[in-house]
Structure formats: structure tokens, C-alpha cells
Coordinates of C-alpha atoms in Angstrom, one line a residue:
M185 CA 36.9 166.7 340.1
I186 CA 34.3 168.7 338.0
R187 CA 32.9 171.6 340.0
T188 CA 29.1 172.3 339.4
P189 CA 28.4 176.0 338.9
L190 CA 26.0 177.6 341.4
R191 CA 24.0 179.4 338.7
P192 CA 23.9 177.2 335.5
L193 CA 22.8 179.4 332.6
A194 CA 20.5 176.9 331.0
R195 CA 18.5 176.3 334.1
I196 CA 18.3 180.0 334.9
L197 CA 16.9 180.8 331.4
D198 CA 14.5 177.9 331.7
A199 CA 13.3 179.0 335.1
R200 CA 12.7 182.6 333.9
N201 CA 10.7 181.2 331.0
R202 CA 8.4 179.4 333.5
G203 CA 8.2 182.4 335.8
E204 CA 10.2 180.8 338.6
N205 CA 12.8 182.5 340.9
P206 CA 16.3 181.8 339.6
D207 CA 17.8 182.5 343.2
A208 CA 16.2 179.2 344.4
I209 CA 18.4 177.3 342.0
E210 CA 21.5 178.9 343.5
R211 CA 20.5 178.2 347.1
E212 CA 19.8 174.6 346.2
N213 CA 23.2 174.2 344.6
I214 CA 24.9 175.8 347.6
R215 CA 23.1 173.4 349.9
L216 CA 24.2 170.4 347.9
R217 CA 27.8 171.6 347.7
H218 CA 27.9 172.0 351.5
E219 CA 26.5 168.5 352.1
E220 CA 29.1 167.1 349.7
M221 CA 31.9 168.9 351.6
R222 CA 30.6 167.7 355.0
D223 CA 30.4 164.1 353.8
R224 CA 34.0 164.2 352.4
A225 CA 35.3 165.7 355.7
R226 CA 33.5 163.0 357.7
R227 CA 35.0 160.3 355.6
R228 CA 38.5 161.8 356.0
A229 CA 38.1 162.0 359.8
E230 CA 36.8 158.4 360.0
G231 CA 39.8 157.2 358.0
R232 CA 42.3 159.0 360.3
L233 CA 40.6 157.6 363.4
L234 CA 40.8 154.1 361.9
V235 CA 44.5 154.5 361.2
L236 CA 45.1 155.9 364.7
A237 CA 43.2 153.0 366.2
G238 CA 45.3 150.5 364.3
V239 CA 48.5 152.2 365.5
F240 CA 47.4 152.0 369.1
F241 CA 46.3 148.4 368.7
V242 CA 49.7 147.4 367.3
A243 CA 51.6 149.3 370.1
F244 CA 49.6 147.8 372.9
S245 CA 50.0 144.4 371.3
I246 CA 53.8 144.7 371.3
V247 CA 53.8 146.0 374.9
G248 CA 51.5 143.2 376.0
G249 CA 53.5 140.6 374.2
R250 CA 56.7 141.8 375.8
M251 CA 55.1 141.7 379.2
A252 CA 54.0 138.2 378.6
V253 CA 57.5 137.1 377.6
L254 CA 59.0 138.8 380.7
A255 CA 56.4 137.1 382.9
G256 CA 57.4 133.7 381.6
T257 CA 61.2 134.2 382.2
E258 CA 63.3 133.9 385.3
P259 CA 63.5 137.2 387.3
S260 CA 66.8 139.0 387.5
E261 CA 67.6 142.0 389.6
P262 CA 70.9 142.9 387.9
T263 CA 69.7 143.8 384.5
T264 CA 71.7 144.8 381.4
S265 CA 70.8 146.4 378.1
V266 CA 73.3 144.4 376.1
A267 CA 73.0 140.9 374.7
G268 CA 74.3 138.0 376.7
A269 CA 76.8 137.1 373.9
Q270 CA 78.6 140.4 374.5
I271 CA 79.0 139.7 378.2
F272 CA 80.2 136.2 377.5
A273 CA 83.1 137.5 375.3
Q274 CA 86.0 135.5 376.7
R275 CA 88.9 137.3 378.4
A276 CA 92.3 136.4 376.8
D277 CA 94.7 134.3 378.8
I278 CA 98.0 135.7 380.2
V279 CA 101.1 133.6 379.8
D280 CA 104.8 133.9 380.6
R281 CA 107.6 134.3 378.1
E282 CA 107.6 130.5 377.5
G283 CA 103.8 130.3 377.0
R284 CA 103.0 128.9 380.5
I285 CA 99.6 129.9 381.9
L286 CA 99.6 132.7 384.5
A287 CA 95.9 133.6 384.2
T288 CA 93.0 131.9 382.4
N289 CA 89.2 131.5 382.5
F290 CA 87.2 128.9 384.3
D291 CA 83.6 127.9 383.8
T292 CA 81.6 127.7 387.0
H293 CA 78.1 128.6 388.3
S294 CA 76.4 131.2 390.4
L295 CA 73.7 130.6 393.0
Y296 CA 70.5 132.7 393.3
A297 CA 67.1 132.2 394.9
Q298 CA 63.5 132.9 393.9
P299 CA 61.9 133.0 397.3
Q300 CA 58.3 132.8 395.9
Q301 CA 59.1 129.4 394.5
M302 CA 60.7 128.0 397.7
I303 CA 58.9 125.2 399.6
D304 CA 60.8 125.2 402.9
P305 CA 62.8 128.4 403.4
E306 CA 64.0 127.7 406.9
H307 CA 65.3 124.2 405.8
A308 CA 67.0 125.8 402.8
A309 CA 68.7 128.5 405.0
D310 CA 70.0 125.9 407.5
K311 CA 71.5 123.8 404.7
L312 CA 73.1 126.8 402.9
V313 CA 74.7 127.9 406.2
E314 CA 76.2 124.4 406.5
I315 CA 77.7 124.7 403.0
F316 CA 78.7 128.4 403.2
P317 CA 79.6 129.2 406.9
D318 CA 80.0 132.9 406.0
L319 CA 76.3 133.3 405.3
D320 CA 73.9 134.7 408.0
R321 CA 71.0 132.3 408.7
A322 CA 68.8 135.0 410.2
R323 CA 69.3 137.2 407.2
L324 CA 68.6 134.4 404.7
I325 CA 65.3 133.5 406.5
K326 CA 64.3 137.1 406.4
D327 CA 65.0 137.4 402.7
F328 CA 63.4 134.0 401.9
T329 CA 60.2 134.8 403.7
G330 CA 59.9 138.5 402.6
T331 CA 58.6 140.1 399.5
R332 CA 61.8 139.8 397.4
K333 CA 61.5 138.0 394.1
F334 CA 65.2 137.6 393.5
L335 CA 68.2 137.1 395.7
W336 CA 71.9 136.5 395.0
I337 CA 73.5 134.0 397.3
K338 CA 76.9 133.3 395.8
K339 CA 78.5 134.7 392.7
K340 CA 80.9 131.8 392.3
L341 CA 80.6 128.1 393.2
S342 CA 83.0 125.2 393.1
P343 CA 81.7 121.9 391.6
E344 CA 81.5 120.4 395.0
Q345 CA 79.5 123.3 396.4
K346 CA 77.1 123.2 393.5
Q347 CA 76.4 119.5 394.0
A348 CA 75.8 120.1 397.8
V349 CA 73.3 122.9 397.0
H350 CA 71.6 120.7 394.4
D351 CA 71.2 117.9 397.0
I352 CA 69.1 120.3 399.1
G353 CA 66.3 119.7 396.6
E354 CA 64.8 123.2 397.0
P355 CA 63.2 124.4 393.7
G356 CA 63.7 128.0 394.6
L357 CA 67.5 127.7 394.6
L358 CA 68.7 128.1 391.0
F359 CA 72.1 128.1 389.2
G360 CA 73.3 130.4 386.5
P361 CA 76.4 129.9 384.3
R362 CA 79.4 132.0 385.2
E363 CA 82.9 132.5 383.9
M364 CA 85.5 133.4 386.5
R365 CA 89.2 134.3 386.3
L366 CA 91.6 131.6 387.5
Y367 CA 95.2 132.1 388.6
P368 CA 96.5 128.6 388.7
N369 CA 99.8 129.5 390.4
G370 CA 98.1 131.2 393.4
R371 CA 100.3 134.0 394.9
L372 CA 103.0 133.7 392.2
A373 CA 103.5 137.1 390.5
A374 CA 100.4 138.4 392.3
H375 CA 101.4 142.1 392.1
V376 CA 102.0 141.8 388.4
L377 CA 98.7 140.1 387.6
G378 CA 96.6 142.2 390.0
G379 CA 93.2 140.6 389.7
T380 CA 89.7 140.9 388.2
S381 CA 86.2 141.3 389.4
F382 CA 82.7 141.2 387.9
G383 CA 81.5 144.3 386.1
R384 CA 78.1 144.1 384.4
E385 CA 76.3 140.9 385.3
G386 CA 73.0 139.1 384.9
V387 CA 71.7 135.7 385.9
H388 CA 73.2 134.0 382.9
A389 CA 76.2 136.1 382.2
A390 CA 78.9 138.2 383.9
E391 CA 81.6 140.5 382.6
L392 CA 85.2 140.2 383.9
V393 CA 87.1 143.5 384.3
G394 CA 90.6 144.1 385.6
V395 CA 90.9 145.9 388.9
A396 CA 94.7 146.0 389.4
G397 CA 98.0 145.1 387.9
I398 CA 98.4 144.2 384.3
E399 CA 94.8 142.9 384.3
R400 CA 93.6 146.5 384.7
H401 CA 96.3 148.2 382.5
Q402 CA 95.7 145.8 379.6
D403 CA 92.0 145.5 380.2
A404 CA 90.9 146.7 376.8
R405 CA 93.4 144.3 375.1
L406 CA 92.3 141.3 377.2
R407 CA 88.6 142.0 376.6
D408 CA 88.9 142.5 372.9
P409 CA 86.9 139.7 371.1
A410 CA 89.2 140.0 368.1
Q411 CA 92.2 139.1 370.3
A412 CA 90.5 136.7 372.8
H413 CA 92.2 133.7 371.1
E414 CA 95.7 135.2 371.4
P415 CA 97.2 135.2 374.9
L416 CA 99.0 138.2 376.3
R417 CA 102.6 137.2 376.6
L418 CA 104.6 138.6 379.5
S419 CA 108.3 139.0 379.9
L420 CA 108.2 137.0 383.2
D421 CA 109.7 133.6 383.4
L422 CA 107.5 131.4 385.7
S423 CA 110.3 129.2 387.0
V424 CA 112.6 132.2 387.7
Q425 CA 109.7 134.0 389.4
A426 CA 109.0 131.1 391.6
A427 CA 112.6 130.7 392.6
M428 CA 113.1 134.4 393.4
E429 CA 109.9 134.6 395.4
R430 CA 110.9 131.6 397.5
V431 CA 114.4 132.9 398.3
L432 CA 113.1 136.5 398.9
F433 CA 110.5 135.2 401.3
G434 CA 113.1 133.2 403.2
G435 CA 115.5 136.1 403.3
M436 CA 112.8 138.5 404.6
K437 CA 112.1 136.1 407.4
I438 CA 115.7 135.4 408.3
M439 CA 116.6 139.1 408.3
N440 CA 113.4 140.0 410.3
A441 CA 112.4 142.5 407.7
K442 CA 108.9 144.1 407.5
G443 CA 108.8 143.7 403.7
A444 CA 110.9 143.0 400.7
A445 CA 111.1 143.7 397.0
G446 CA 113.1 142.0 394.2
I447 CA 113.5 142.8 390.5
L448 CA 115.3 140.8 387.9
M449 CA 115.7 142.6 384.6
D450 CA 117.3 142.0 381.3
A451 CA 120.1 144.5 381.2
H452 CA 119.8 145.2 377.4
T453 CA 116.0 145.1 376.7
G454 CA 114.5 146.2 380.0
E455 CA 112.3 143.1 380.1
V456 CA 111.4 142.2 383.7
V457 CA 112.1 138.5 384.0
A458 CA 110.9 138.4 387.6
V459 CA 109.5 140.9 390.1
A460 CA 108.2 140.3 393.6
S461 CA 106.8 142.4 396.5
L462 CA 106.3 140.9 400.0
P463 CA 104.0 140.4 401.7
D464 CA 101.8 139.4 398.9
F465 CA 98.3 138.0 398.3
D466 CA 96.4 135.4 396.3
P467 CA 94.6 137.1 393.3
N468 CA 92.1 134.3 393.3
D469 CA 90.9 135.7 396.6
R470 CA 92.0 139.4 396.4
P471 CA 91.7 141.1 399.8
A472 CA 89.9 144.4 400.2
L473 CA 91.7 147.8 400.1
P474 CA 92.8 149.0 403.6
T475 CA 90.6 151.7 405.1
S476 CA 93.1 152.8 407.8
G477 CA 96.8 152.7 408.5
S478 CA 99.7 153.1 406.1
P479 CA 99.2 151.8 402.6
S480 CA 102.5 150.1 402.7
D481 CA 101.2 147.8 405.5
S482 CA 98.7 146.2 403.1
P483 CA 99.7 143.1 401.1
L484 CA 98.3 144.9 398.0
F485 CA 101.1 147.5 398.2
N486 CA 103.6 146.9 395.5
R487 CA 107.0 147.8 397.0
A488 CA 108.9 147.2 393.8
V489 CA 106.9 149.9 392.0
Q490 CA 104.7 151.9 394.3
G491 CA 107.3 152.1 397.1
V492 CA 109.5 155.2 396.6
Y493 CA 112.5 155.2 399.0
E494 CA 115.8 157.0 399.6
L495 CA 118.0 154.1 398.3
G496 CA 121.2 155.2 399.9
S497 CA 124.7 154.5 398.5
T498 CA 123.3 152.5 395.5
F499 CA 123.1 156.0 393.9
K500 CA 126.8 156.6 394.1
I501 CA 127.5 155.1 390.8
F502 CA 125.5 157.8 389.0
P503 CA 127.6 160.8 389.9
V504 CA 130.8 158.8 389.3
A505 CA 129.6 157.7 385.9
Q506 CA 128.6 161.2 385.0
A507 CA 131.9 162.6 386.1
L508 CA 133.8 160.0 384.0
E509 CA 131.6 160.9 381.0
L510 CA 132.2 164.6 381.4
G511 CA 136.0 164.0 381.7
L512 CA 136.2 165.5 385.2
I513 CA 137.8 162.3 386.6
N514 CA 139.2 158.9 385.6
P515 CA 139.1 155.7 387.7
E516 CA 142.4 156.6 389.3
T517 CA 141.8 160.3 390.1
M518 CA 142.4 161.0 393.7
I519 CA 139.4 162.5 395.6
N520 CA 139.5 164.4 398.8
T521 CA 137.7 162.3 401.4
K522 CA 138.7 164.1 404.6
S523 CA 135.8 163.5 407.0
P524 CA 133.7 165.2 408.2
M525 CA 133.0 167.5 405.2
Q526 CA 131.6 170.8 406.4
W527 CA 129.0 172.6 404.4
G528 CA 127.6 175.6 406.2
K529 CA 126.0 174.2 409.4
F530 CA 125.8 170.7 407.9
R531 CA 128.4 168.0 408.2
I532 CA 128.8 165.0 405.8
R533 CA 130.5 162.0 407.3
D534 CA 131.6 158.6 406.1
F535 CA 130.7 155.3 407.9
K536 CA 134.5 155.0 408.7
N537 CA 137.5 157.3 408.4
Y538 CA 139.0 156.3 405.0
G539 CA 141.9 158.8 405.2
P540 CA 142.5 162.1 403.5
E541 CA 141.9 160.9 399.9
L542 CA 140.8 157.9 397.8
S543 CA 140.8 157.1 394.1
A544 CA 137.5 157.4 392.3
T545 CA 137.3 153.6 392.2
K546 CA 137.9 153.3 395.9
V547 CA 135.2 155.9 396.6
I548 CA 132.8 153.4 395.1
V549 CA 134.4 150.4 396.7
K550 CA 134.6 151.9 400.2
S551 CA 131.3 153.8 399.7
S552 CA 132.6 157.2 400.7
N553 CA 129.8 159.8 401.2
V554 CA 132.4 162.6 401.3
G555 CA 134.2 161.5 398.1
T556 CA 130.9 161.2 396.2
A557 CA 129.7 164.6 397.5
R558 CA 132.9 166.3 396.2
I559 CA 132.5 164.7 392.8
A560 CA 128.9 165.9 392.7
L561 CA 130.0 169.4 393.5
E562 CA 132.3 169.3 390.4
I563 CA 129.3 168.2 388.3
G564 CA 126.9 170.9 389.6
A565 CA 123.2 170.8 390.3
A566 CA 122.0 171.6 386.8
R567 CA 124.0 168.9 385.1
Q568 CA 123.3 166.4 387.9
R569 CA 119.6 166.9 387.5
E570 CA 119.8 166.6 383.7
F571 CA 121.7 163.4 383.9
L572 CA 119.3 161.8 386.4
E573 CA 116.4 162.9 384.3
S574 CA 117.9 161.1 381.3
L575 CA 118.0 158.0 383.4
G576 CA 114.2 158.3 384.1
F577 CA 114.5 159.4 387.8
M578 CA 112.3 162.4 387.4
S579 CA 109.0 160.8 386.3
P580 CA 106.9 157.7 387.2
V581 CA 108.3 154.5 385.9
H582 CA 106.8 153.4 382.6
L583 CA 105.5 149.9 383.3
E584 CA 102.4 148.0 382.1
I585 CA 100.6 147.7 385.5
A586 CA 98.1 150.1 386.9
E587 CA 100.1 150.8 390.1
A588 CA 103.0 152.3 388.1
S589 CA 101.3 155.7 388.1
G590 CA 101.9 155.8 391.8
S591 CA 105.7 155.6 391.4
T592 CA 106.3 159.4 391.2
P593 CA 109.7 160.2 392.6
L594 CA 110.0 162.6 395.5
L595 CA 112.2 165.5 394.5
P596 CA 113.8 168.3 396.6
K597 CA 111.8 171.5 396.5
N598 CA 115.0 173.4 396.0
W599 CA 117.8 171.6 394.2
S600 CA 120.6 173.4 396.0
E601 CA 124.3 172.5 396.3
L602 CA 123.5 170.7 399.5
S603 CA 120.8 168.7 397.7
T604 CA 123.3 167.9 395.0
M605 CA 125.7 166.4 397.5
T606 CA 123.1 164.4 399.5
I607 CA 121.4 163.1 396.3
S608 CA 124.8 161.9 395.1
Y609 CA 124.8 159.3 398.0
G610 CA 121.1 158.5 397.9
H611 CA 119.4 161.0 400.3
G612 CA 117.0 163.7 399.4
L613 CA 115.6 162.0 396.3
S614 CA 113.2 159.0 396.6
V615 CA 112.6 156.6 393.8
S616 CA 111.3 153.1 393.4
P617 CA 113.4 149.9 393.1
M618 CA 112.2 149.6 389.5
H619 CA 113.7 153.1 388.8
L620 CA 117.0 151.9 390.3
A621 CA 117.0 148.6 388.2
A622 CA 116.5 150.5 385.0
G623 CA 119.2 153.0 385.9
Y624 CA 121.7 150.2 386.7
A625 CA 120.8 148.5 383.4
T626 CA 121.6 151.7 381.5
I627 CA 125.0 152.1 383.2
A628 CA 126.0 148.5 382.8
N629 CA 124.8 147.5 379.3
G630 CA 127.1 149.8 377.4
G631 CA 125.2 153.1 378.1
R632 CA 121.9 152.6 376.3
R633 CA 118.8 153.8 378.1
V634 CA 116.5 151.1 379.4
T635 CA 112.8 151.4 379.8
P636 CA 111.3 148.6 382.0
T637 CA 108.6 146.5 380.4
L638 CA 106.5 143.5 381.4
L639 CA 105.7 142.5 377.7
H640 CA 107.8 140.1 375.9
D641 CA 109.1 141.4 372.5
P642 CA 112.1 139.8 370.9
T643 CA 112.3 142.6 368.3
R644 CA 112.7 145.5 370.9
T645 CA 115.4 147.9 369.8
P646 CA 118.0 149.6 372.1
G647 CA 117.3 152.9 373.6
E648 CA 119.2 156.2 373.2
R649 CA 122.8 156.4 374.3
I650 CA 123.3 158.0 377.8
I651 CA 127.0 157.3 378.4
T652 CA 129.8 155.8 376.2
E653 CA 130.8 152.2 376.2
K654 CA 134.2 153.2 377.7
T655 CA 132.4 154.8 380.7
S656 CA 130.1 151.8 381.1
A657 CA 133.1 149.4 381.1
A658 CA 134.8 151.5 383.8
M659 CA 131.7 151.4 385.9
R660 CA 131.3 147.6 385.5
E661 CA 134.8 147.1 386.8
M662 CA 134.1 149.4 389.8
L663 CA 131.0 147.4 390.6
R664 CA 132.9 144.2 390.4
H665 CA 135.5 145.5 392.9
V666 CA 132.7 146.3 395.4
V667 CA 132.0 142.6 395.5
T668 CA 135.6 141.3 395.4
E669 CA 137.0 143.8 397.9
G670 CA 134.3 146.1 399.2
T671 CA 131.0 146.3 401.1
A672 CA 129.3 143.5 399.1
S673 CA 131.8 140.7 399.7
L674 CA 128.9 138.3 400.7
G675 CA 127.5 138.8 397.2
E676 CA 130.1 136.7 395.5
V677 CA 128.7 133.7 393.5
P678 CA 131.4 131.6 392.0
G679 CA 131.3 131.4 388.3
Y680 CA 128.9 134.4 387.8
A681 CA 131.2 137.4 388.5
V682 CA 128.7 139.4 390.4
G683 CA 129.1 143.2 390.5
G684 CA 127.0 145.6 392.5
K685 CA 126.6 148.4 395.0
T686 CA 125.1 148.4 398.5
G687 CA 122.9 151.0 400.0
T688 CA 121.6 151.5 403.5
A689 CA 119.3 154.5 404.1
D690 CA 117.6 155.6 407.3
K691 CA 113.9 155.6 407.0
P692 CA 112.2 159.0 407.3
K693 CA 109.5 159.4 409.9
E694 CA 105.9 159.2 408.5
R695 CA 104.9 162.6 409.9
G696 CA 108.2 164.4 409.3
G697 CA 110.7 165.4 411.9
G698 CA 113.8 163.6 410.7
Y699 CA 114.8 159.9 410.4
Y700 CA 114.5 156.8 412.6
K701 CA 117.8 155.7 414.2
D702 CA 116.9 152.0 414.1
K703 CA 114.9 151.6 410.9
V704 CA 116.5 151.4 407.5
I705 CA 115.9 150.5 403.9
S706 CA 118.7 148.2 402.8
T707 CA 119.3 147.6 399.1
F708 CA 121.7 145.7 396.9
A709 CA 121.7 146.6 393.2
S710 CA 123.7 144.0 391.2
I711 CA 124.7 143.0 387.7
F712 CA 125.9 139.6 386.5
P713 CA 128.2 138.6 384.9
A714 CA 130.0 141.9 385.5
H715 CA 132.3 141.6 382.5
D716 CA 129.4 141.0 380.1
P717 CA 126.1 141.9 382.0
K718 CA 123.1 140.0 381.0
Y719 CA 120.9 140.8 384.0
V720 CA 120.3 143.4 386.7
L721 CA 119.0 142.3 390.1
V722 CA 117.8 144.7 392.8
V723 CA 116.9 143.4 396.3
T724 CA 115.4 145.8 398.8
L725 CA 114.5 144.9 402.4
D726 CA 112.3 147.1 404.6
E727 CA 113.6 147.4 408.2
P728 CA 115.9 144.4 408.2
V729 CA 117.8 143.3 411.3
E730 CA 120.4 140.5 411.1
T731 CA 120.8 139.0 414.6
S732 CA 123.1 136.0 414.2
G733 CA 126.0 137.9 415.8
S734 CA 126.5 139.5 419.2
E735 CA 124.9 142.8 418.0
A736 CA 122.2 143.6 415.6
R737 CA 123.3 144.5 412.0
R738 CA 121.1 146.4 409.6
T739 CA 123.4 147.5 406.7
A740 CA 122.8 146.1 403.2
G741 CA 126.1 144.2 403.2
W742 CA 124.8 142.0 406.0
T743 CA 121.1 141.8 405.0
A744 CA 120.3 142.5 401.3
V745 CA 123.5 141.2 399.8
P746 CA 123.4 137.6 401.0
V747 CA 119.7 137.4 399.9
A748 CA 120.6 138.6 396.4
A749 CA 123.6 136.2 396.2
E750 CA 121.3 133.3 396.9
I751 CA 118.8 134.5 394.3
I752 CA 121.6 134.6 391.7
R753 CA 122.8 131.2 392.7
R754 CA 119.3 129.8 392.2
V755 CA 118.1 131.6 389.1
A756 CA 121.3 131.9 387.0
P757 CA 121.1 128.2 385.8
L758 CA 117.4 128.6 385.1
L759 CA 118.3 131.6 382.9
G760 CA 120.7 129.4 380.9
L761 CA 123.8 131.0 382.3
R762 CA 126.7 128.5 382.8
P763 CA 129.3 129.2 385.4
E764 CA 132.5 130.4 383.7
I765 CA 136.0 131.5 384.6
E766 CA 136.1 135.3 384.8
P767 CA 138.4 136.8 382.1
R768 CA 141.4 138.7 383.4
P769 CA 143.0 141.8 381.8
L770 CA 145.6 141.1 379.2
A771 CA 148.1 143.1 381.2
A772 CA 148.2 140.3 383.8
I773 CA 149.4 137.7 381.2
S774 CA 153.1 137.4 380.8
L775 CA 155.2 135.2 378.5
T776 CA 157.5 132.5 379.9
S777 CA 160.7 131.3 378.4
N778 CA 161.1 127.8 377.2

């Protein structure tokens, strides 16, 4: 831009020659310059106002258009900020080790109402109550005739229910697509599967989230769209699980028990082939959490994992195995079993008087508290604690279900010499049956530590060595003697060489103050076949009472053992184990002359 001078020399000279005032030229030029600046500023302001008006016009057009779209769609109270496709991401199936379905998805519909579109609200309420007896007619009429624009009626419908609602002919009753979780086997493996519920949801979509069991623990894996086509394969065997649950339920009823738990585990890999807790529930219709009473009274309580108990004499194999490993004893070492054993003001007694001494093997076979306590004293508190920790008894069990975090063992506040003795025969330390199964697997499989798992993995490698193969073989022989000549004689299953140890522990009172005299936890921890263990089976009964004789019997030999024997009898063929003649030691073979 060329700037015009206020006092141009040519005009000034010309004005002087004509006798005019040169200052008038300067004032005129200043006026013109100011008018030009004013016009330019006005044009700039008008341009900015025009741009701003355009911006407001576009913004209000977008808002108005969005309002028009919303006004033309179906109303929905539960809103979500994500696209429906994300909610519809399918949850992966869960299958057993053979690929059989344990949990899958099922397409169904939800039912909702738009009261403003209803023609006859009272008639609709009457018909809905006929179809869904749990609905409140008065509440429905109040909602249908009020000011609400949207109302959920049912989140899930069966095809028959949907057709019945459709036949009402009410335009204000509408259906939305819904995907629900289906457990086709009902109660089977309920505590493992856990269950799901709806998370974020809208009229046309709902998100399935795990609320318990493996559904919750593996929720991220099951909801991952990249893995939705690949089922989660568990270590459970559906056929074995069904057989064990059936026998365990019958045994619980026959033995008049309050509850029961059963665990069948691969002795080498730690894979849980079957696990049950009774009473149980149907994950298709999961009950609500209890608001009062003891958690163990709820069918949701997993006794196999969440239940931590003093498991009695089943613990006796651990101090004996440790003493063998340390070289303190051998199977024939004689142990002082004079009863009662006095320790300060405390007395330790045996169930029967077994005489002044027993061999280490007989201490296990006869289940001597005194003998086990004396062995534990030789080991010492520090070494005992270290050994039990190496078996996993000091921390929650590592298992792929949400409830495993609640399996924290109850340890003595002061691990004294008295605690060392009582823990050696299963009192003063509370663990879950799953802890016990893993411990027995470690002792029986050659001495490799076992970590329980519910996920099938054929490539799983053995754990660290805890005891030697020699110690493991000696313990297997002792456990076999418990069945052939000891407290678990009812556990014999011909052809499967069962070995195991019984345990009967008095139940502690809920509010402290000692133990009940007539309430026990009876347990049988077993291995089979004992000469070459493939599986570990733990059966625990809560407050059993066997009443077939003239007096009530509560010990594990009369309650848990026969139930475990029947389970082995049923499931061993399903596991592919053929009955076989038990091998005998070579020393028993002699040559005959011709």
C-alpha cells in the first residue's frame, strides 16, 4: 500500500503561489486518511462477524440435527458411550479337556416398555403377570400410567416367553436382542465356572462380565475379541466330574453331612480333573450373596478352595516324609509312642493305646499322634515350617478361580514346640483341601512340587524337587499299608492299589472357646495306584455322622473313606486306568526246584 504524504511539496508550493493556506491541505489529507482507516476497520469487523455467524450457524445445525435423530430413535434409559459392536463382542466358550462345552453363549431377547405408546396399560399388566408371576401388577400399572418414557421388564426371555408377550399385541411392549451366558450342564462344575452377569447394557446390546469362578478370573481372556473364536480349555473332564459329583452327593446324604468337597488331581502335572463342593448351585440362575449367617452355609461357598480346616491326621505324612529326607529315621525306626505324652500342662493322646513304641511305618498305619509329635520334635519348628512352606501351605492356593484368594491358611501366632507337635498331626494349622491335594501329589509323584491348575496344558513341566524319589517311594508304601492294614481298610478298590491317609479333626467353635465334641471334619487323602501314582483324590465331609450301627460314628475311616473308594471305583475306568495285579517286592519271589 502506497501511503499519501500529508504535506505534498508540489501542492504546497502551488498553494503558496496562489496565496492559499498550505495548512488546509494537511488537514484535508488527515481527514481523508482517517476516513480510509475507519472504513477498513469497519470492513474487518463486518468480516469477523460474518465468520462468527457462520460458525454459530453450523454448530446449531449440528445440535439440531442430532436432536432430530435422537427424537426419531427408541428411548433408552441405560446409555453407553461406546458403539454397539463393542458391546456385542462375543465371549469365548469354555470347554473341558476333551473339548466338550461347559459354557457358551445363547442369543435371546430382552423386554422393555415405552408407556407413552401403550394402548391398554392395565390389560398389558394383567397379561405380563400371567407370563411372569414374579412381577408386581400394581407396580407395573403405576409405571405404565406414569411419566416414565422407558421401563425394563425382563432382561432375558425364553422363546416361549417372547411369543407369549408378542401375542398380547401391545405396541408399547418391545423386544431388544440380547446375548446371555448358557451353562448347558446346569449345576455341574458350578463352583469352577462361577457365573456371569450383565455389565454395560443398552436396549440393543449387553456386555457379559464374569462375577465368580474362572469366568471372573479369566474375564479379560474370555472377552478379548482376538481370542473369542478360541475356547478356553480347562483341565476338567466332564464325565469324571459328573461321576464324582453324583457319588459325593450320595455320600454326603448317607453320612448325614452338612457339606462335602472332593478333588481329583493329576499327581504329576497338578491339573485338576474334577473338583466339587456341596451344596452347590446352578450358574444359569446364580443365587444372591448371603447377607447374614456363616458364609459356609451358602451354596456359593467353595469348600474345596475357600474352606480352610484343620485336616487332622492326613498331615502326619509330612513330618514323617521330612524326617526320612533328613535322615533322622527310616521306615523301621522305632518311635516312642507311650501315651499320654506330657508337654508342660498339655497332654497328647492317641485314639488307642498302641504300646510303648511303634515303627515309623506303624506310626502312619496306626495314626499315632504321640509318635508323630516325637518325630516333629526331632525335626524342630524352623525346619518344619520351612518344609511346609515348600509344599505351599503358607500362602493362598494358586488356582485360576476368583475364590482362590480366600484360601489363606490360618497359621499359629507363635510357632512354638507345642505348635510343632500339634501341627504334625493336623491341629493348629488350617488349610484348604486343595492345599492338601497338592501336598499329597508332591509327596507321591517322586518328590516334585505340584501347583494346582484348572487349565489344560500338555506341555507343563515338572516343578522343583522337594524330596528324593527314595523318600517318595517309602511314603507311597506307607500310604498303601494304611489301606491294607490300617485305618482306611474300607478304601480298598480291587485292581487299583489305593493308598491314603485318614484324618478326623474336631471343629473349632465359630466364636472361639475350644472345639465341638460332636462335630468333626473328616478327610481321606488318597493316591492310586499306590505303586505308580497317577492321581490324588481328597474327600472331605463336614460334620458327618454314620448311623448304620448301634452307635454314631464320625471318624474318616467310617465316613470319608467309603465315599472316596466309591468315587475311585466309578472314575478310574473313565480315566483309562485298567484294573491290574499289584506288583510285589522281588524279595517275596523264591525259586523252586524242578
